[in-house]
Amino acid sequence: MNIGEVAERAGLPPKTIRYYEDIGLIRPMRSANGYREFRDRDLHKLAFLGRARALGFSIEDCRTLLALYEDTERESAQVKQVAQEHLVQIDAKIAQLESMRATLAHLIEECRGDHRPDCPILEDLSAALQ
Amino acid sequence: MNIGEVAERAGLPPKTIRYYEDIGLIRPMRSANGYREFRDRDLHKLAFLGRARALGFSIEDCRTLLALYEDTERESAQVKQVAQEHLVQIDAKIAQLESMRATLAHLIEECRGDHRPDCPILEDLSAALQ
DNA sequence: GCTTGAGCTTCCAGTCACTGGAAGGACTAT
DNA sequence: ATAGTCCTTCCAGTGACTGGAAGCTCAAGC
């Protein structure tokens, strides 16, 4: 398979696939013409990466997960730990966004949003000292 | 005020304040020795920026909000619109994270996390191809 | 055989909002 | 005079791509 076909099937842009090769996540073969030649195994890895990225794992986490995936001697505890640490990060981000959301939604409610200049949103932002 | 004091009082690192000057958000004066000389107005702006950034507004949004803040002729509707668009983005991010969280939490529950290699998390990731 | 267009290659630069570090000048206290 | 802290500028790196330029390869049609 060339990069276009594998991109289609893995659901990743060709640019991203080249980038993943650059950083050593995959190692496709090369045809005589210099084109990358992807095998099923590469496609499978790329799909794995796409799914892991969609779950928000960092590239370094993906590297770890891929290594665990290829290691038939792995202990599932190792995988679970990576996933649990990621879940903690996700929860932290959600909490931060919820907090922003609450403040912002409150300010928006207070603001009349008309042609007059007085605005509780700007008042809040400008009252940030202390 | 020098940059150290204003950094302390605005709650922003000096590096960030220099960066904000670089991109034209603030324009502190200069003392004869080449040091930046911040006035109350600059401090106020920096605190405004810190608060807006803490609410997740992008730098470009901050630029807009700061301009509206300084424009006594503004209509509060303009401010409200910027804030509402930002709220939509926050909601989208929260939804995305909640979706990731749900999938990940489910997979983590399923995984025994012991010394054996079989792992529903890796199985899910590797089953990404249709 | 030639042309056209799509697909592939590499390389460089840009994104966003900083952050770290180096090299060196200015100020303060002893 | 010295030491230590604060300030300056400039350059490079972060994460994970993404856009674009310049050029090679391939398949189809005339």
CSV table of C-alpha atoms (C1' of nucleotides) in Angstrom, one decimal:
chain,number,residue,atom,x,y,z
A,1,MET,CA,0.0,0.0,0.0
A,2,ASN,CA,1.1,3.6,-0.7
A,3,ILE,CA,0.6,6.3,1.8
A,4,GLY,CA,-2.7,7.6,0.3
A,5,GLU,CA,-4.4,4.2,0.6
A,6,VAL,CA,-3.1,3.6,4.1
A,7,ALA,CA,-4.1,7.2,5.1
A,8,GLU,CA,-7.7,6.5,3.9
A,9,ARG,CA,-7.9,3.2,5.6
A,10,ALA,CA,-6.4,4.3,8.9
A,11,GLY,CA,-8.3,7.6,8.9
A,12,LEU,CA,-5.2,9.7,9.3
A,13,PRO,CA,-3.8,12.4,7.0
A,14,PRO,CA,-0.7,11.4,5.0
A,15,LYS,CA,1.2,14.3,6.7
A,16,THR,CA,0.5,12.8,10.0
A,17,ILE,CA,1.7,9.4,8.9
A,18,ARG,CA,5.0,10.8,7.6
A,19,TYR,CA,5.3,12.6,11.0
A,20,TYR,CA,4.8,9.4,12.8
A,21,GLU,CA,7.6,7.8,10.8
A,22,ASP,CA,9.8,10.8,11.5
A,23,ILE,CA,9.4,10.4,15.3
A,24,GLY,CA,9.9,6.6,15.0
A,25,LEU,CA,6.4,5.3,15.8
A,26,ILE,CA,6.3,3.3,12.5
A,27,ARG,CA,8.9,2.1,10.1
A,28,PRO,CA,7.4,1.4,6.7
A,29,MET,CA,9.5,-0.2,4.0
A,30,ARG,CA,10.5,1.6,0.8
A,31,SER,CA,9.7,0.6,-2.7
A,32,ALA,CA,12.4,1.0,-5.5
A,33,ASN,CA,10.9,4.3,-6.5
A,34,GLY,CA,11.3,5.8,-3.1
A,35,TYR,CA,7.7,5.6,-2.1
A,36,ARG,CA,6.8,4.3,1.3
A,37,GLU,CA,5.4,0.7,1.2
A,38,PHE,CA,3.0,-0.1,4.0
A,39,ARG,CA,2.1,-3.6,5.1
A,40,ASP,CA,-0.9,-4.7,7.0
A,41,ARG,CA,1.1,-4.5,10.2
A,42,ASP,CA,1.8,-0.8,9.6
A,43,LEU,CA,-1.8,-0.1,8.8
A,44,HIS,CA,-2.8,-1.8,12.0
A,45,LYS,CA,-0.3,0.2,14.0
A,46,LEU,CA,-1.6,3.4,12.5
A,47,ALA,CA,-5.1,2.6,13.3
A,48,PHE,CA,-4.0,1.8,16.8
A,49,LEU,CA,-2.3,5.2,17.0
A,50,GLY,CA,-5.4,7.0,15.6
A,51,ARG,CA,-7.6,5.4,18.2
A,52,ALA,CA,-5.2,6.1,21.1
A,53,ARG,CA,-4.8,9.7,20.0
A,54,ALA,CA,-8.6,10.0,19.7
A,55,LEU,CA,-8.7,9.0,23.4
A,56,GLY,CA,-6.4,11.8,24.1
A,57,PHE,CA,-3.2,9.9,24.9
A,58,SER,CA,0.0,11.9,24.2
A,59,ILE,CA,2.4,10.7,21.6
A,60,GLU,CA,4.7,9.4,24.3
A,61,ASP,CA,1.9,7.5,25.9
A,62,CYS,CA,1.1,6.1,22.4
A,63,ARG,CA,4.7,5.0,22.1
A,64,THR,CA,4.5,3.2,25.4
A,65,LEU,CA,1.1,1.6,24.6
A,66,LEU,CA,2.4,0.4,21.2
A,67,ALA,CA,5.4,-1.1,22.9
A,68,LEU,CA,3.2,-2.9,25.4
A,69,TYR,CA,0.9,-4.0,22.6
A,70,GLU,CA,3.8,-5.6,20.8
A,71,ASP,CA,5.2,-7.2,23.9
A,72,THR,CA,3.3,-10.4,24.5
A,73,GLU,CA,4.9,-10.7,27.9
A,74,ARG,CA,3.5,-7.4,29.1
A,75,GLU,CA,1.4,-7.3,32.3
A,76,SER,CA,-2.0,-5.7,31.9
A,77,ALA,CA,-1.2,-3.7,35.1
A,78,GLN,CA,1.3,-1.7,33.1
A,79,VAL,CA,-1.3,-0.8,30.5
A,80,LYS,CA,-3.9,0.0,33.2
A,81,GLN,CA,-1.5,2.3,34.9
A,82,VAL,CA,-0.9,4.4,31.8
A,83,ALA,CA,-4.6,4.6,31.2
A,84,GLN,CA,-5.4,5.6,34.8
A,85,GLU,CA,-2.8,8.3,34.8
A,86,HIS,CA,-4.3,9.6,31.6
A,87,LEU,CA,-7.7,9.5,33.1
A,88,VAL,CA,-6.5,11.7,36.0
A,89,GLN,CA,-5.2,14.2,33.5
A,90,ILE,CA,-8.5,14.2,31.7
A,91,ASP,CA,-10.4,14.7,34.9
A,92,ALA,CA,-8.2,17.6,35.8
A,93,LYS,CA,-8.8,19.3,32.4
A,94,ILE,CA,-12.5,18.8,32.7
A,95,ALA,CA,-12.6,20.3,36.2
A,96,GLN,CA,-10.6,23.3,35.0
A,97,LEU,CA,-12.9,23.8,32.0
A,98,GLU,CA,-16.0,23.4,34.2
A,99,SER,CA,-14.7,26.1,36.5
A,100,MET,CA,-14.1,28.5,33.6
A,101,ARG,CA,-17.5,27.6,32.2
A,102,ALA,CA,-19.3,28.4,35.4
A,103,THR,CA,-17.7,31.8,35.8
A,104,LEU,CA,-18.1,32.7,32.2
A,105,ALA,CA,-21.7,31.6,32.0
A,106,HIS,CA,-22.5,33.6,35.0
A,107,LEU,CA,-20.9,36.7,33.6
A,108,ILE,CA,-22.7,36.3,30.3
A,109,GLU,CA,-26.0,36.0,32.1
A,110,GLU,CA,-25.4,39.2,33.9
A,111,CYS,CA,-24.5,41.1,30.7
A,112,ARG,CA,-27.4,42.7,28.9
A,113,GLY,CA,-25.6,42.7,25.6
A,114,ASP,CA,-27.2,45.8,24.2
A,115,HIS,CA,-25.9,49.0,22.7
A,116,ARG,CA,-24.8,50.5,26.0
A,117,PRO,CA,-21.2,50.3,27.2
A,118,ASP,CA,-21.6,49.0,30.7
A,119,CYS,CA,-20.7,45.4,30.9
A,120,PRO,CA,-20.2,43.1,33.9
A,121,ILE,CA,-17.8,40.9,31.9
A,122,LEU,CA,-15.3,43.7,31.4
A,123,GLU,CA,-15.9,44.8,35.0
A,124,ASP,CA,-15.0,41.3,36.3
A,125,LEU,CA,-11.9,41.2,34.1
A,126,SER,CA,-10.7,44.6,35.1
A,127,ALA,CA,-11.2,43.8,38.8
A,128,ALA,CA,-8.5,41.2,38.8
A,129,LEU,CA,-6.1,42.9,41.1
A,130,GLN,CA,-5.9,41.3,44.6
B,1,MET,CA,7.7,49.7,38.7
B,2,ASN,CA,10.2,47.3,37.3
B,3,ILE,CA,9.1,44.1,35.7
B,4,GLY,CA,9.7,42.0,38.8
B,5,GLU,CA,7.3,44.0,41.0
B,6,VAL,CA,4.7,44.2,38.3
B,7,ALA,CA,5.0,40.4,37.7
B,8,GLU,CA,4.5,39.8,41.4
B,9,ARG,CA,1.5,42.1,41.6
B,10,ALA,CA,-0.2,40.9,38.4
B,11,GLY,CA,0.6,37.3,39.1
B,12,LEU,CA,2.3,36.7,35.8
B,13,PRO,CA,5.9,35.6,35.1
B,14,PRO,CA,8.3,38.3,33.8
B,15,LYS,CA,8.8,36.2,30.7
B,16,THR,CA,5.1,36.3,29.9
B,17,ILE,CA,5.0,40.1,30.4
B,18,ARG,CA,7.9,40.6,28.0
B,19,TYR,CA,6.1,38.3,25.5
B,20,TYR,CA,2.9,40.4,25.9
B,21,GLU,CA,5.0,43.5,25.0
B,22,ASP,CA,6.5,41.7,22.0
B,23,ILE,CA,3.1,40.9,20.6
B,24,GLY,CA,1.8,44.4,21.3
B,25,LEU,CA,-0.6,43.8,24.1
B,26,ILE,CA,1.1,46.4,26.4
B,27,ARG,CA,3.5,49.2,25.8
B,28,PRO,CA,5.4,50.0,28.9
B,29,MET,CA,7.8,53.0,29.0
B,30,ARG,CA,11.5,52.7,29.3
B,31,SER,CA,13.8,54.1,32.0
B,32,ALA,CA,17.1,55.7,31.1
B,33,ASN,CA,18.9,52.4,32.1
B,34,GLY,CA,16.9,50.5,29.5
B,35,TYR,CA,14.6,48.8,32.1
B,36,ARG,CA,10.9,48.7,31.4
B,37,GLU,CA,9.0,51.2,33.5
B,38,PHE,CA,5.4,50.1,34.3
B,39,ARG,CA,2.7,52.4,35.4
B,40,ASP,CA,-0.6,51.5,37.2
B,41,ARG,CA,-2.3,51.5,33.8
B,42,ASP,CA,0.1,48.8,32.6
B,43,LEU,CA,-0.3,46.8,35.8
B,44,HIS,CA,-4.1,47.0,35.4
B,45,LYS,CA,-3.9,45.8,31.8
B,46,LEU,CA,-1.7,42.9,32.8
B,47,ALA,CA,-4.1,41.8,35.6
B,48,PHE,CA,-6.9,42.1,33.1
B,49,LEU,CA,-5.0,39.8,30.7
B,50,GLY,CA,-4.2,37.3,33.4
B,51,ARG,CA,-7.8,37.1,34.4
B,52,ALA,CA,-9.0,36.7,30.8
B,53,ARG,CA,-6.4,34.1,30.1
B,54,ALA,CA,-7.4,32.2,33.2
B,55,LEU,CA,-10.9,32.2,31.8
B,56,GLY,CA,-9.4,30.5,28.7
B,57,PHE,CA,-9.7,33.4,26.3
B,58,SER,CA,-7.2,33.2,23.5
B,59,ILE,CA,-4.6,35.9,23.1
B,60,GLU,CA,-6.5,37.3,20.1
B,61,ASP,CA,-9.7,37.4,22.2
B,62,CYS,CA,-7.7,39.1,24.9
B,63,ARG,CA,-6.6,41.7,22.4
B,64,THR,CA,-10.2,42.3,21.4
B,65,LEU,CA,-11.5,42.4,24.9
B,66,LEU,CA,-8.7,44.9,25.9
B,67,ALA,CA,-9.6,47.1,23.0
B,68,LEU,CA,-13.3,47.0,24.0
B,69,TYR,CA,-12.3,47.7,27.6
B,70,GLU,CA,-10.4,50.8,26.5
B,71,ASP,CA,-13.2,52.0,24.2
B,72,THR,CA,-15.7,53.8,26.3
B,73,GLU,CA,-18.1,53.9,23.3
B,74,ARG,CA,-18.2,50.1,23.1
B,75,GLU,CA,-21.6,48.2,23.1
B,76,SER,CA,-21.8,45.5,25.7
B,77,ALA,CA,-23.3,43.3,22.9
B,78,GLN,CA,-19.8,43.1,21.4
B,79,VAL,CA,-18.2,41.9,24.6
B,80,LYS,CA,-21.1,39.4,25.2
B,81,GLN,CA,-20.6,38.0,21.7
B,82,VAL,CA,-16.9,37.3,22.2
B,83,ALA,CA,-17.7,35.7,25.6
B,84,GLN,CA,-20.5,33.6,24.1
B,85,GLU,CA,-18.4,32.3,21.3
B,86,HIS,CA,-15.7,31.3,23.8
B,87,LEU,CA,-18.3,29.6,25.9
B,88,VAL,CA,-19.3,27.5,22.9
B,89,GLN,CA,-15.7,26.4,22.4
B,90,ILE,CA,-15.4,25.5,26.1
B,91,ASP,CA,-18.6,23.4,25.9
B,92,ALA,CA,-17.2,21.6,22.9
B,93,LYS,CA,-14.0,20.8,24.6
B,94,ILE,CA,-15.8,19.6,27.7
B,95,ALA,CA,-18.0,17.4,25.6
B,96,GLN,CA,-15.0,15.9,23.8
B,97,LEU,CA,-13.2,15.3,27.1
B,98,GLU,CA,-16.3,13.7,28.7
B,99,SER,CA,-16.6,11.4,25.7
B,100,MET,CA,-13.0,10.3,26.0
B,101,ARG,CA,-13.4,9.9,29.8
B,102,ALA,CA,-16.4,7.7,29.4
B,103,THR,CA,-14.7,5.3,27.0
B,104,LEU,CA,-11.4,5.3,29.0
B,105,ALA,CA,-13.1,4.8,32.3
B,106,HIS,CA,-15.1,1.9,30.9
B,107,LEU,CA,-12.0,0.2,29.5
B,108,ILE,CA,-10.1,0.7,32.8
B,109,GLU,CA,-12.9,-1.0,34.7
B,110,GLU,CA,-12.7,-3.9,32.4
B,111,CYS,CA,-9.0,-4.4,32.7
B,112,ARG,CA,-7.9,-6.6,35.6
B,113,GLY,CA,-4.5,-4.9,35.8
B,114,ASP,CA,-2.6,-7.9,37.0
B,115,HIS,CA,0.5,-9.8,35.9
B,116,ARG,CA,-1.2,-11.4,32.9
B,117,PRO,CA,-0.9,-10.0,29.4
B,118,ASP,CA,-4.6,-10.0,28.3
B,119,CYS,CA,-5.9,-6.5,28.4
B,120,PRO,CA,-9.2,-5.0,27.1
B,121,ILE,CA,-7.6,-1.6,26.7
B,122,LEU,CA,-5.1,-2.8,24.2
B,123,GLU,CA,-7.8,-4.9,22.5
B,124,ASP,CA,-10.0,-1.9,22.1
B,125,LEU,CA,-7.1,0.2,20.6
B,126,SER,CA,-6.1,-2.6,18.3
B,127,ALA,CA,-9.6,-3.1,17.1
B,128,ALA,CA,-9.7,0.3,15.5
B,129,LEU,CA,-10.0,-0.9,12.0
B,130,GLN,CA,-13.7,-1.2,11.2
C,1,DG,C1',5.8,9.4,-27.6
C,2,DC,C1',3.9,13.3,-25.1
C,3,DT,C1',1.1,15.6,-22.1
C,4,DT,C1',-1.6,16.1,-18.1
C,5,DG,C1',-2.9,15.4,-13.6
C,6,DA,C1',-2.6,12.9,-9.4
C,7,DG,C1',0.3,11.1,-6.1
C,8,DC,C1',4.6,10.8,-4.0
C,9,DT,C1',9.2,12.7,-2.1
C,10,DT,C1',11.9,16.1,1.0
C,11,DC,C1',12.5,20.2,3.5
C,12,DC,C1',11.3,24.5,5.7
C,13,DA,C1',8.3,27.4,8.2
C,14,DG,C1',4.3,28.3,11.0
C,15,DT,C1',0.9,27.3,14.6
C,16,DC,C1',-0.1,28.7,20.2
C,17,DA,C1',1.4,30.8,24.2
C,18,DC,C1',4.8,30.6,26.3
C,19,DT,C1',9.4,28.8,28.7
C,20,DG,C1',14.4,27.9,29.3
C,21,DG,C1',18.9,29.3,29.0
C,22,DA,C1',22.9,31.9,27.6
C,23,DA,C1',25.5,36.2,27.6
C,24,DG,C1',26.0,40.4,29.4
C,25,DG,C1',24.7,45.1,31.5
C,26,DA,C1',22.6,47.6,35.9
C,27,DC,C1',21.8,48.1,40.6
C,28,DT,C1',22.2,47.3,45.8
C,29,DA,C1',24.6,46.0,49.9
C,30,DT,C1',28.7,45.0,52.3
D,1,DA,C1',35.8,46.0,45.1
D,2,DT,C1',32.8,42.3,45.2
D,3,DA,C1',28.9,39.5,45.4
D,4,DG,C1',24.3,38.7,44.3
D,5,DT,C1',20.2,39.9,42.4
D,6,DC,C1',17.6,42.1,38.7
D,7,DC,C1',17.4,43.5,34.3
D,8,DT,C1',18.3,43.3,29.1
D,9,DT,C1',18.2,40.7,24.4
D,10,DC,C1',18.3,36.8,21.5
D,11,DC,C1',17.8,32.0,20.3
D,12,DA,C1',15.8,27.6,20.7
D,13,DG,C1',12.4,24.3,22.2
D,14,DT,C1',7.7,22.7,23.5
D,15,DG,C1',3.3,19.2,21.1
D,16,DA,C1',1.5,17.5,17.4
D,17,DC,C1',0.9,18.5,13.6
D,18,DT,C1',-0.1,21.5,9.1
D,19,DG,C1',0.8,24.3,4.9
D,20,DG,C1',3.4,25.1,1.1
D,21,DA,C1',7.2,24.9,-2.3
D,22,DA,C1',10.0,22.3,-5.5
D,23,DG,C1',10.6,18.4,-7.7
D,24,DC,C1',10.2,13.2,-9.0
D,25,DT,C1',7.0,9.1,-10.4
D,26,DC,C1',3.1,7.0,-12.3
D,27,DA,C1',-1.2,6.0,-15.0
D,28,DA,C1',-4.3,7.4,-18.6
D,29,DG,C1',-5.5,9.5,-22.8
D,30,DC,C1',-4.4,11.3,-27.4
